[in-house]
Short mmCIF file of C-alpha atoms and ligand atoms in Angstrom, two decimals:
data_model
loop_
_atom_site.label_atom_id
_atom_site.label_comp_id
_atom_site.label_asym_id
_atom_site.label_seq_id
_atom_site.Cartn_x
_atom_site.Cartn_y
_atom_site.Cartn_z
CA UNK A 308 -0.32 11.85 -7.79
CA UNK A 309 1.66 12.86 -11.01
CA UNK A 310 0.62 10.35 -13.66
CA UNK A 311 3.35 8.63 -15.58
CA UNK A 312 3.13 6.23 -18.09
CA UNK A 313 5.60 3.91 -19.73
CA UNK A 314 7.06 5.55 -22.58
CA UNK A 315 8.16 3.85 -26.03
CA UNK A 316 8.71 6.82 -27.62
CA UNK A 317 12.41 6.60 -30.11
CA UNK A 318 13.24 9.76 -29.01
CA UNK A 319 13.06 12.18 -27.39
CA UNK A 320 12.86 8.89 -25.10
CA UNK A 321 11.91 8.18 -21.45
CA UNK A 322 14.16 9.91 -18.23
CA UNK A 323 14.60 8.12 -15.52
CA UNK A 324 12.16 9.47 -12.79
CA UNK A 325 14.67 10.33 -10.05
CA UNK A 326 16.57 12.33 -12.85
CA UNK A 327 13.01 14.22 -13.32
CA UNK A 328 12.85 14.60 -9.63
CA UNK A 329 16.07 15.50 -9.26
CA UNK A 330 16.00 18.00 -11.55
CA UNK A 331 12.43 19.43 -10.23
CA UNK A 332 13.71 19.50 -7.02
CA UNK A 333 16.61 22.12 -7.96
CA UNK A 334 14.80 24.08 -10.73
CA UNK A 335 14.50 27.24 -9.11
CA UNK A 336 17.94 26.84 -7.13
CA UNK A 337 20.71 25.37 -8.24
CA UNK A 338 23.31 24.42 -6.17
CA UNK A 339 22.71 27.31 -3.61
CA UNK A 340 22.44 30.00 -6.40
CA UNK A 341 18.85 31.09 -5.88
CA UNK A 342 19.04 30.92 -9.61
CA UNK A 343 17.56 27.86 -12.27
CA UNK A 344 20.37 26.21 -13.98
CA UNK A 345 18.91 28.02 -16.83
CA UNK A 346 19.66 31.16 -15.72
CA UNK A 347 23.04 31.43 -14.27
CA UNK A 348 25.84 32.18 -16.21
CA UNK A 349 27.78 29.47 -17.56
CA UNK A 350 31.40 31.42 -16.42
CA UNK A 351 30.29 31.01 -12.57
CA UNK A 352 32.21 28.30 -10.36
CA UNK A 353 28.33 26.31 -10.21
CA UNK A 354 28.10 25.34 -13.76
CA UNK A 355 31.64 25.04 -14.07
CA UNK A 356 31.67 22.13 -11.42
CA UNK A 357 28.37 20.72 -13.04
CA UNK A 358 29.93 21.02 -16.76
CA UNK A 359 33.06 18.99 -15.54
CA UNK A 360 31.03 16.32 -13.29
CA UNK A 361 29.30 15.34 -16.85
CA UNK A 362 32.34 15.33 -18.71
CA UNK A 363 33.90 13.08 -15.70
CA UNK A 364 30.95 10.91 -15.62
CA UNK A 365 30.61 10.35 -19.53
CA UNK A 366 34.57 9.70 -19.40
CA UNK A 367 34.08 7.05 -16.24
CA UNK A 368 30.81 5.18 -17.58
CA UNK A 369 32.08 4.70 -21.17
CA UNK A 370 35.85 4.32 -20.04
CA UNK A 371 37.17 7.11 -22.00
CA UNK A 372 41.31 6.99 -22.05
CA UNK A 373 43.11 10.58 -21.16
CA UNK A 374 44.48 10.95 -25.05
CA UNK A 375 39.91 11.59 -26.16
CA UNK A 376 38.21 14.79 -25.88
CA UNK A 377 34.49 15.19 -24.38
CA UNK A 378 32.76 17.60 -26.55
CA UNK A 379 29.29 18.82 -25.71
CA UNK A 380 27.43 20.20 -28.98
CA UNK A 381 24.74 21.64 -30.08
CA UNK A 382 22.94 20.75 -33.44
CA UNK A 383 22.07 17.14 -32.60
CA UNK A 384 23.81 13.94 -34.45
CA UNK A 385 22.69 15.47 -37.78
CA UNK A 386 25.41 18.24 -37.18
CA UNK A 387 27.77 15.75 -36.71
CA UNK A 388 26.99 13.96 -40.10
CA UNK A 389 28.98 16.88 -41.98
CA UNK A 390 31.01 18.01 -39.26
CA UNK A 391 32.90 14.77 -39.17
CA UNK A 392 34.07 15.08 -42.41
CA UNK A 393 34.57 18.68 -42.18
CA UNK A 394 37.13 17.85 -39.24
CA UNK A 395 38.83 14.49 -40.24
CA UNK A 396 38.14 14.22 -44.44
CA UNK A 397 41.81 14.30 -45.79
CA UNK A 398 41.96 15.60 -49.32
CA UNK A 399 42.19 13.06 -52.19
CA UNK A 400 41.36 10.08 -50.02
CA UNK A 401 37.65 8.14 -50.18
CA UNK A 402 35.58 8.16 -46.63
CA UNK A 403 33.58 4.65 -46.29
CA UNK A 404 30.50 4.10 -44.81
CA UNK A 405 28.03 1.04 -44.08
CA UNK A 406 24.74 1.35 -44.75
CA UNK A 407 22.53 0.02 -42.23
CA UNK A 408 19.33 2.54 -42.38
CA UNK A 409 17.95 5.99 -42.56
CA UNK A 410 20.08 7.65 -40.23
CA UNK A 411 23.59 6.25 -42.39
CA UNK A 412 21.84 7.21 -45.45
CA UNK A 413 21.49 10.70 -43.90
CA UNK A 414 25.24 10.29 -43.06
CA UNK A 415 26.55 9.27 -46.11
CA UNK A 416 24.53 12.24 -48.45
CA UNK A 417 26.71 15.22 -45.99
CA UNK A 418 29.82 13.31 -46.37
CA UNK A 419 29.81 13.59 -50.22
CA UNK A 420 29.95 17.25 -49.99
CA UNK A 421 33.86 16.78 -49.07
CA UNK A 422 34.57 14.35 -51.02
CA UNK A 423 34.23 10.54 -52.17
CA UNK A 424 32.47 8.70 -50.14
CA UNK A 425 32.46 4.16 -50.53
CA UNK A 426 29.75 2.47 -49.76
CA UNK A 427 31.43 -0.54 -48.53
CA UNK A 428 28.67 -2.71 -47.28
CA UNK A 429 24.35 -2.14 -47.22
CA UNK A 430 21.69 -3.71 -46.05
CA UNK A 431 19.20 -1.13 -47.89
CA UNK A 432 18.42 -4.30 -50.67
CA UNK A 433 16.26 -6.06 -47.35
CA UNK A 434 14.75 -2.85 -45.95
CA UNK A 435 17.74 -2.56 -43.84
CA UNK A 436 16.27 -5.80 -41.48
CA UNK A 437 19.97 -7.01 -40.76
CA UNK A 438 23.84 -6.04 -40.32
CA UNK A 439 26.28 -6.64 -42.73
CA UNK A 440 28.44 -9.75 -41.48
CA UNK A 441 32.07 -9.12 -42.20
CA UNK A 442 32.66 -6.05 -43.19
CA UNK A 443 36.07 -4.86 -43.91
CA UNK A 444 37.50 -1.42 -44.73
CA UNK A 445 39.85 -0.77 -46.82
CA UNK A 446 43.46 0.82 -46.39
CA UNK A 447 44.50 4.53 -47.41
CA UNK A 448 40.99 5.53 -46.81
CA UNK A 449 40.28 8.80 -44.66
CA UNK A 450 37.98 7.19 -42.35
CA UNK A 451 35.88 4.40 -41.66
CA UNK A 452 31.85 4.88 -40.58
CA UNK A 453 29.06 2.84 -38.60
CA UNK A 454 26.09 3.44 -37.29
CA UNK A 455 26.49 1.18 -34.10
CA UNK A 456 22.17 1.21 -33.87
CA UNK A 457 19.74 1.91 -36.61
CA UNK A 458 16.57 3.18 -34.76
CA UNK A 459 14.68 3.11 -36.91
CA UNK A 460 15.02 -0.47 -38.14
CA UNK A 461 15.62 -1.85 -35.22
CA UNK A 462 19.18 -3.11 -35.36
CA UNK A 463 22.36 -3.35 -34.22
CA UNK A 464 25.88 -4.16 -34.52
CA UNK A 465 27.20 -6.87 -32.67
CA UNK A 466 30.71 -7.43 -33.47
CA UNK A 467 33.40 -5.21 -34.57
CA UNK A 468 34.05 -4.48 -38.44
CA UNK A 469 37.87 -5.27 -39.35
CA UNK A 470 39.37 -1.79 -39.71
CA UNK A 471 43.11 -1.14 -40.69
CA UNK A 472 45.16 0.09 -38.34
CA UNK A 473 46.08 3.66 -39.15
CA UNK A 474 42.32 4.24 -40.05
CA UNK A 475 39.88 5.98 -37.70
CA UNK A 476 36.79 4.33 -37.26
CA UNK A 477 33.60 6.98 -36.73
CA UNK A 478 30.68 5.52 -34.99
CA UNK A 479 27.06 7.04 -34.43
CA UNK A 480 25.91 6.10 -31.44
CA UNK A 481 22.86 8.19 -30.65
CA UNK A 482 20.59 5.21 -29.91
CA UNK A 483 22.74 3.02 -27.81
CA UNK A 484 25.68 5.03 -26.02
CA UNK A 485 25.96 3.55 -22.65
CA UNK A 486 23.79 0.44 -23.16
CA UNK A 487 26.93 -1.54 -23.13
CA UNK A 488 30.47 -1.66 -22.49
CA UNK A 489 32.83 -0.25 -25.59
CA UNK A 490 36.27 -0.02 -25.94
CA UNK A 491 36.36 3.43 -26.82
CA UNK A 492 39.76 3.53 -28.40
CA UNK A 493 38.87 1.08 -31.15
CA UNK A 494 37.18 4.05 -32.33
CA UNK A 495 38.71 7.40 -33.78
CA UNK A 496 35.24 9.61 -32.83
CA UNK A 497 32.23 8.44 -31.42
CA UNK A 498 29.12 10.84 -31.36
CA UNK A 499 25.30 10.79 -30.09
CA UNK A 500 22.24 13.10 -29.72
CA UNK A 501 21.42 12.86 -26.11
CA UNK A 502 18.05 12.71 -26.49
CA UNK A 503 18.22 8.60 -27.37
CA UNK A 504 19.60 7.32 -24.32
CA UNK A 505 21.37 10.02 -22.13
CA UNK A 506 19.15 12.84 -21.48
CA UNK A 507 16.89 15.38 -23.37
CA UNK A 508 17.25 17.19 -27.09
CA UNK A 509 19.55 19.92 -27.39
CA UNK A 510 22.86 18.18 -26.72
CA UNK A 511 25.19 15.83 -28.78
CA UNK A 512 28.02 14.44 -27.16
CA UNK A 513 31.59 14.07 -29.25
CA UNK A 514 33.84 11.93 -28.00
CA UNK A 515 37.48 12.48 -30.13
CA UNK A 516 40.73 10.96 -30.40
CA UNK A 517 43.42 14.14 -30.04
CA UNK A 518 45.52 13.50 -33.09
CA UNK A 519 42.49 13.65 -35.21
CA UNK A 520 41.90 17.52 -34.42
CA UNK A 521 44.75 18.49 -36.19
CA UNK A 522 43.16 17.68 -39.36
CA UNK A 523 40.87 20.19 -39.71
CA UNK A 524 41.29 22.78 -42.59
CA UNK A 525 42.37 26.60 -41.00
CA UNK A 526 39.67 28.20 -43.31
CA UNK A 527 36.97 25.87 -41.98
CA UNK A 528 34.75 27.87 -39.77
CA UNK A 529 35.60 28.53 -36.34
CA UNK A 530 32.26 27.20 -34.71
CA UNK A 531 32.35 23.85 -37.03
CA UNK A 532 36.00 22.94 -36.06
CA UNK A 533 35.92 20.29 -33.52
CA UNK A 534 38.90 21.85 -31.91
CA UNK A 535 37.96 24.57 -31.39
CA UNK A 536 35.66 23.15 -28.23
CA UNK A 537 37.92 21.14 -27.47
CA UNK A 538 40.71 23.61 -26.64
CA UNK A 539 37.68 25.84 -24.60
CA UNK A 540 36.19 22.03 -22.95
CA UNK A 541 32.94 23.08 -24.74
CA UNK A 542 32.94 26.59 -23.50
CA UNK A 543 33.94 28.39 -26.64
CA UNK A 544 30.59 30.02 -26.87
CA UNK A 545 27.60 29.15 -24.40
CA UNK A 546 26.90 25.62 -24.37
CA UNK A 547 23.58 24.33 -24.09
CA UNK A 548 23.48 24.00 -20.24
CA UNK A 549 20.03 22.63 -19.42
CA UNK A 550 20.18 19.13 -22.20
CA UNK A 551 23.78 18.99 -19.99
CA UNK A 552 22.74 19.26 -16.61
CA UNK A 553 20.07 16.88 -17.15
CA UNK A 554 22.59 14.60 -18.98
CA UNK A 555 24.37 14.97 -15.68
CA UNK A 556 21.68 13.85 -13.81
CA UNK A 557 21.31 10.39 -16.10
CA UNK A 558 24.98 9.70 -16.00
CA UNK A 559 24.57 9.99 -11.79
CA UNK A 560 21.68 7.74 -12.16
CA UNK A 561 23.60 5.29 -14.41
CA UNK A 562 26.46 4.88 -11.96
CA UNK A 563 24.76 4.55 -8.92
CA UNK A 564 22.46 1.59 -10.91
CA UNK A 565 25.82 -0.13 -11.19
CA UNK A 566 27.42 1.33 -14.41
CA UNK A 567 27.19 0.02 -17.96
CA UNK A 568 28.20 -3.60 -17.26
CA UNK A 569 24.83 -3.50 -15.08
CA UNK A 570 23.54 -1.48 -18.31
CA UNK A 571 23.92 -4.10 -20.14
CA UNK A 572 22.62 -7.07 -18.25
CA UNK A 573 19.76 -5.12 -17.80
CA UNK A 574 18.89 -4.21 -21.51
CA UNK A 575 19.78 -8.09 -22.46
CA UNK A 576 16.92 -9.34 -19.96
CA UNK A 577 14.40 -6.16 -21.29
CA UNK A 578 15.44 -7.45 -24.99
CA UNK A 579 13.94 -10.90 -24.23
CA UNK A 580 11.13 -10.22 -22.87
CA UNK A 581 9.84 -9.05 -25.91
CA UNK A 582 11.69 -10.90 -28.50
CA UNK A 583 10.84 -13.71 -26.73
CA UNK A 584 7.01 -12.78 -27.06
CA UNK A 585 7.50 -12.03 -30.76
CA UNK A 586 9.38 -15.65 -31.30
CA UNK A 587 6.19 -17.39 -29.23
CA UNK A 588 3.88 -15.41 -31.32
CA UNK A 589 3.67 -18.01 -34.55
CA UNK A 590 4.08 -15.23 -36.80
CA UNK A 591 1.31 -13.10 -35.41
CA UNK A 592 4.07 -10.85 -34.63
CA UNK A 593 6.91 -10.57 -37.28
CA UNK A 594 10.12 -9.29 -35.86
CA UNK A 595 11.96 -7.00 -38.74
CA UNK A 596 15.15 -7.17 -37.92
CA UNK A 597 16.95 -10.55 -38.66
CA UNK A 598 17.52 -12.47 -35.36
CA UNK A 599 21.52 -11.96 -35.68
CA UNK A 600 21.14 -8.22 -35.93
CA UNK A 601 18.18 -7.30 -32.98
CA UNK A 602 18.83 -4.30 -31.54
CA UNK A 603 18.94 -4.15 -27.35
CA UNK A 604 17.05 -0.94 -28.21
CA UNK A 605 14.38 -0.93 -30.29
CA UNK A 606 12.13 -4.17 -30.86
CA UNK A 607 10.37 -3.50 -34.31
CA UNK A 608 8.08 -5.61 -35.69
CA UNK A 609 4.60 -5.56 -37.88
CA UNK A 610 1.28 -7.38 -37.97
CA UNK A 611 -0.89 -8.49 -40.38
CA UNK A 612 -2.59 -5.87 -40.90
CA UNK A 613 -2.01 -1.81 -40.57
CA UNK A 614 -5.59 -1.81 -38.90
CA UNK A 615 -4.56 -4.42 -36.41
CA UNK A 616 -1.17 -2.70 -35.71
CA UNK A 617 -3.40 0.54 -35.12
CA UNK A 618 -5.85 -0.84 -33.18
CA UNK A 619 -2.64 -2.35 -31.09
CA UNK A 620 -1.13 1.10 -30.88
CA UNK A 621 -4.08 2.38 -28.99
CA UNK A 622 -4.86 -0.70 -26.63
CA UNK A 623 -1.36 0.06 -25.70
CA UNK A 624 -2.04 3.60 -25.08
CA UNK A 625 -5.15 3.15 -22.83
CA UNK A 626 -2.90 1.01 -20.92
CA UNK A 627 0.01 3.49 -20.06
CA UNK A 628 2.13 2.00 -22.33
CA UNK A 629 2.81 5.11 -25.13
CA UNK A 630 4.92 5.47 -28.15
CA UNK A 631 4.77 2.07 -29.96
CA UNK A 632 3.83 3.36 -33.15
CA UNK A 633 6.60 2.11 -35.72
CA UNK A 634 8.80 4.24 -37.65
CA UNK A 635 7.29 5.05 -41.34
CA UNK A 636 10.38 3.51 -43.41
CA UNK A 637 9.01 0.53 -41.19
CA UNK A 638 5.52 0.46 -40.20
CA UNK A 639 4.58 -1.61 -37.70
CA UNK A 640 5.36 -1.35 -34.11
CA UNK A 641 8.37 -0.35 -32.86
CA UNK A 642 9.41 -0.57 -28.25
CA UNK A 643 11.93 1.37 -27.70
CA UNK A 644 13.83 0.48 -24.71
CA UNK A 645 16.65 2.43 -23.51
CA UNK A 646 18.47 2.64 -20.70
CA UNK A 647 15.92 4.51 -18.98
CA UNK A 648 12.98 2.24 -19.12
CA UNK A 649 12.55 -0.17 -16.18
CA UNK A 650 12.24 -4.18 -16.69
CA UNK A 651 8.74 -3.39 -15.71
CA UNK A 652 8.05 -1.54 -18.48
CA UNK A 653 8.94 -4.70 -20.77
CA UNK A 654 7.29 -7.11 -18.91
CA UNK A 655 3.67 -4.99 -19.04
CA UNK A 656 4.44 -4.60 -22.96
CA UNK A 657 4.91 -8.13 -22.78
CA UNK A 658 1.82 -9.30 -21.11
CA UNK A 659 -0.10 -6.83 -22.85
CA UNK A 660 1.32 -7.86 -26.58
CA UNK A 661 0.50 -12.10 -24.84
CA UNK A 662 -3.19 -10.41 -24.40
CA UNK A 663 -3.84 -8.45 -27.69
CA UNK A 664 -2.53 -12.35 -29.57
CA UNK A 665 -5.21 -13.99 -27.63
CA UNK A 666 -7.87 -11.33 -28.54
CA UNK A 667 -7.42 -10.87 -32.06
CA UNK A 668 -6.13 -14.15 -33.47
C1 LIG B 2055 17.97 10.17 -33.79
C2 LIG B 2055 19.22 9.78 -34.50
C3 LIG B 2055 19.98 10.71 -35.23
C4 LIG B 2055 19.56 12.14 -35.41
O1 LIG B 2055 19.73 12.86 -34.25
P1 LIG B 2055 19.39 14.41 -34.16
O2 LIG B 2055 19.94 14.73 -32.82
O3 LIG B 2055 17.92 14.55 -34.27
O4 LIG B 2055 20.10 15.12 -35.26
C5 LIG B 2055 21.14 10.29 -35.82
N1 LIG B 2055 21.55 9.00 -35.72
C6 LIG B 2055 20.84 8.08 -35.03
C7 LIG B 2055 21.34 6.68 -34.95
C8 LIG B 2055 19.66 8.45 -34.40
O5 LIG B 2055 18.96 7.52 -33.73
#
């Protein structure tokens, strides 16, 4: 038998099996082709159909109105981080961002190549270990940004920043699109790497209010305008078709589990399980993040000791349970725990984390 192990890893992250399956099953032909996914041409009728059934199943599991575009783009979040301003910066007006870890920081440094950019909010002072509570943005601005889950820290937002109305709020939600319900038009643009919580690297998925493509300068380049995929439903040039077929295959999965209400319920009970470990643990474990700002999706914490973390890191790995080897900006141990990874998987963590405390106390 194939051997699998339970797999921590903050990305590229766990697949669901059956999605694996799946696609093994139909590697060397795709829907009837005699062809691999890979190799047909992305102008016949097959990938057309499998191109729309992702767009139609990212637009049912995240409830995305008629008035958004679906974009499907290469380049990964990190593209995003100065295409976003590229597309909706308006001249003379500042962009603000909150602060909430590496991958914002990352944000905010592209951004000020268009223009200025307001840090309204950071939690950078407490090595980004909560959210900022109350954040407002400010009127006449260009846009508003978040990062809804900071990976690397280990937290999350839990409650909507007060944006005004004409202002478009941006959101990067590589780490946690799908883990819960969203009202999607609260947002202006919401955009993730795949390879978090949807599928494999290659693909980031942009999901756009309409109005907001109109902003765009006509000298910007052709490729970097989000329009300009959105007027061609990501077809402009050749998309990347494998990272979407296989995001396909997770959004199937994902509905047939019961959608992102059943998402949800099921990342809240994978959450405590090992919070709950960490809170029993008498500060043997130290969670990072502050209790009002844990993330659904990764649990980071650290130990006494980098030895003890290490030697913690490798018990897990002899056990099948891979990848829980913190972040650097962090240290520590870090579980990540998308969509993708079964209750099981936390509960084994669990026990095992219950075991190392008793060992090495
Ligand atoms: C991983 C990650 C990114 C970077 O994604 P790439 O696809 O590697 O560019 C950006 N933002 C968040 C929140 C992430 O977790």
């Amino acid at each position: 038998m194939t051997k699998r192990v339970f797999n921590f890893y903050a990305g590229p992250a766990t697949l669901p099996l059956p999605v694996l399956e799946k696609a093994k099953e139909e590697f060397l032909d795709f829907a009837g082709t005699g062809m691999s996914v890979m190799e047909i041409s992305h102008r016949s009728k097959e990938w057309d159909k499998a191109m729309a059934d992702a767009t139609d199943l990212a637009r049912e599991m995240m409830g995305i109105p008629t008035d958004y575009k679906v974009l499907w783009l290469g380049g990964g979040a990190s593209t995003q981080f100065f295409m976003t301003p590229l597309n909706i910066q308006i001249p003379g007006k500042p962009m603000e961002y909150v602060n909430t870890g590496g991958w914002s920081t990352k944000a905010i440094k592209e951004a000020k190549h268009f223009g200025e950019v307001k840090v309204v909010a950071s939690s950078e002072e407490e090595k980004f270990s909560y959210i900022p509570q109350n954040v407002e943005f400010s009127e006449d601005i260009a846009f508003a940004h978040i990062t809804s889950n900071n990976t690397l820290y280990g937290t999350e937002w839990s409650y909507m920043p007060t944006v005004p109305k004409d202002v478009p709020l941006v959101c990067d939600m590589s780490s946690d699109l799908i883990a819960r319900p969203i009202s999607v038009k609260d947002y202006g643009v919401i955009y993730a790497g795949a390879q978090k919580n949807l599928g494999p690297a290659g693909v980031t998925l942009v999901v756009v209010r309409e109005d907001l493509l109109d902003r765009v300068p006509d000298l910007a380049p052709t490729m970097q305008k989000w329009k300009t995929h959105a007027e061609k439903d990501s077809m402009f040039n050749t998309p990347p078709v494998f990272p979407i077929y296989i995001c396909k295959l997770s959004l199937e999965y994902l509905k047939e589990l019961g959608g992102v209400e059943k998402m949800e319920k099921m990342n809240v009970e994978k959450a405590k399980v090992l919070y709950d470990v960490i809170d029993a643990s008498e500060g043997f474990y130290k969670g990072h993040a502050r209790e009002d700002s844990r993330s659904l999706m990764n649990v980071t914490f650290t130990m006494s000791s980098p030895e003890l973390e290490q030697k913690c890191v490798e018990g897990g790995t002899a056990r099948g349970l891979v990848g829980l080897k913190g972040h650097r900006s962090v240290g520590g141990m870090r579980a990540s725990i998308y969509n993708a990874m079964p209750l099981e998987g936390a509960k084994k963590l669990a026990e095992y984390l219950k075991e190392f405390q008793a060992e090495n106390q």
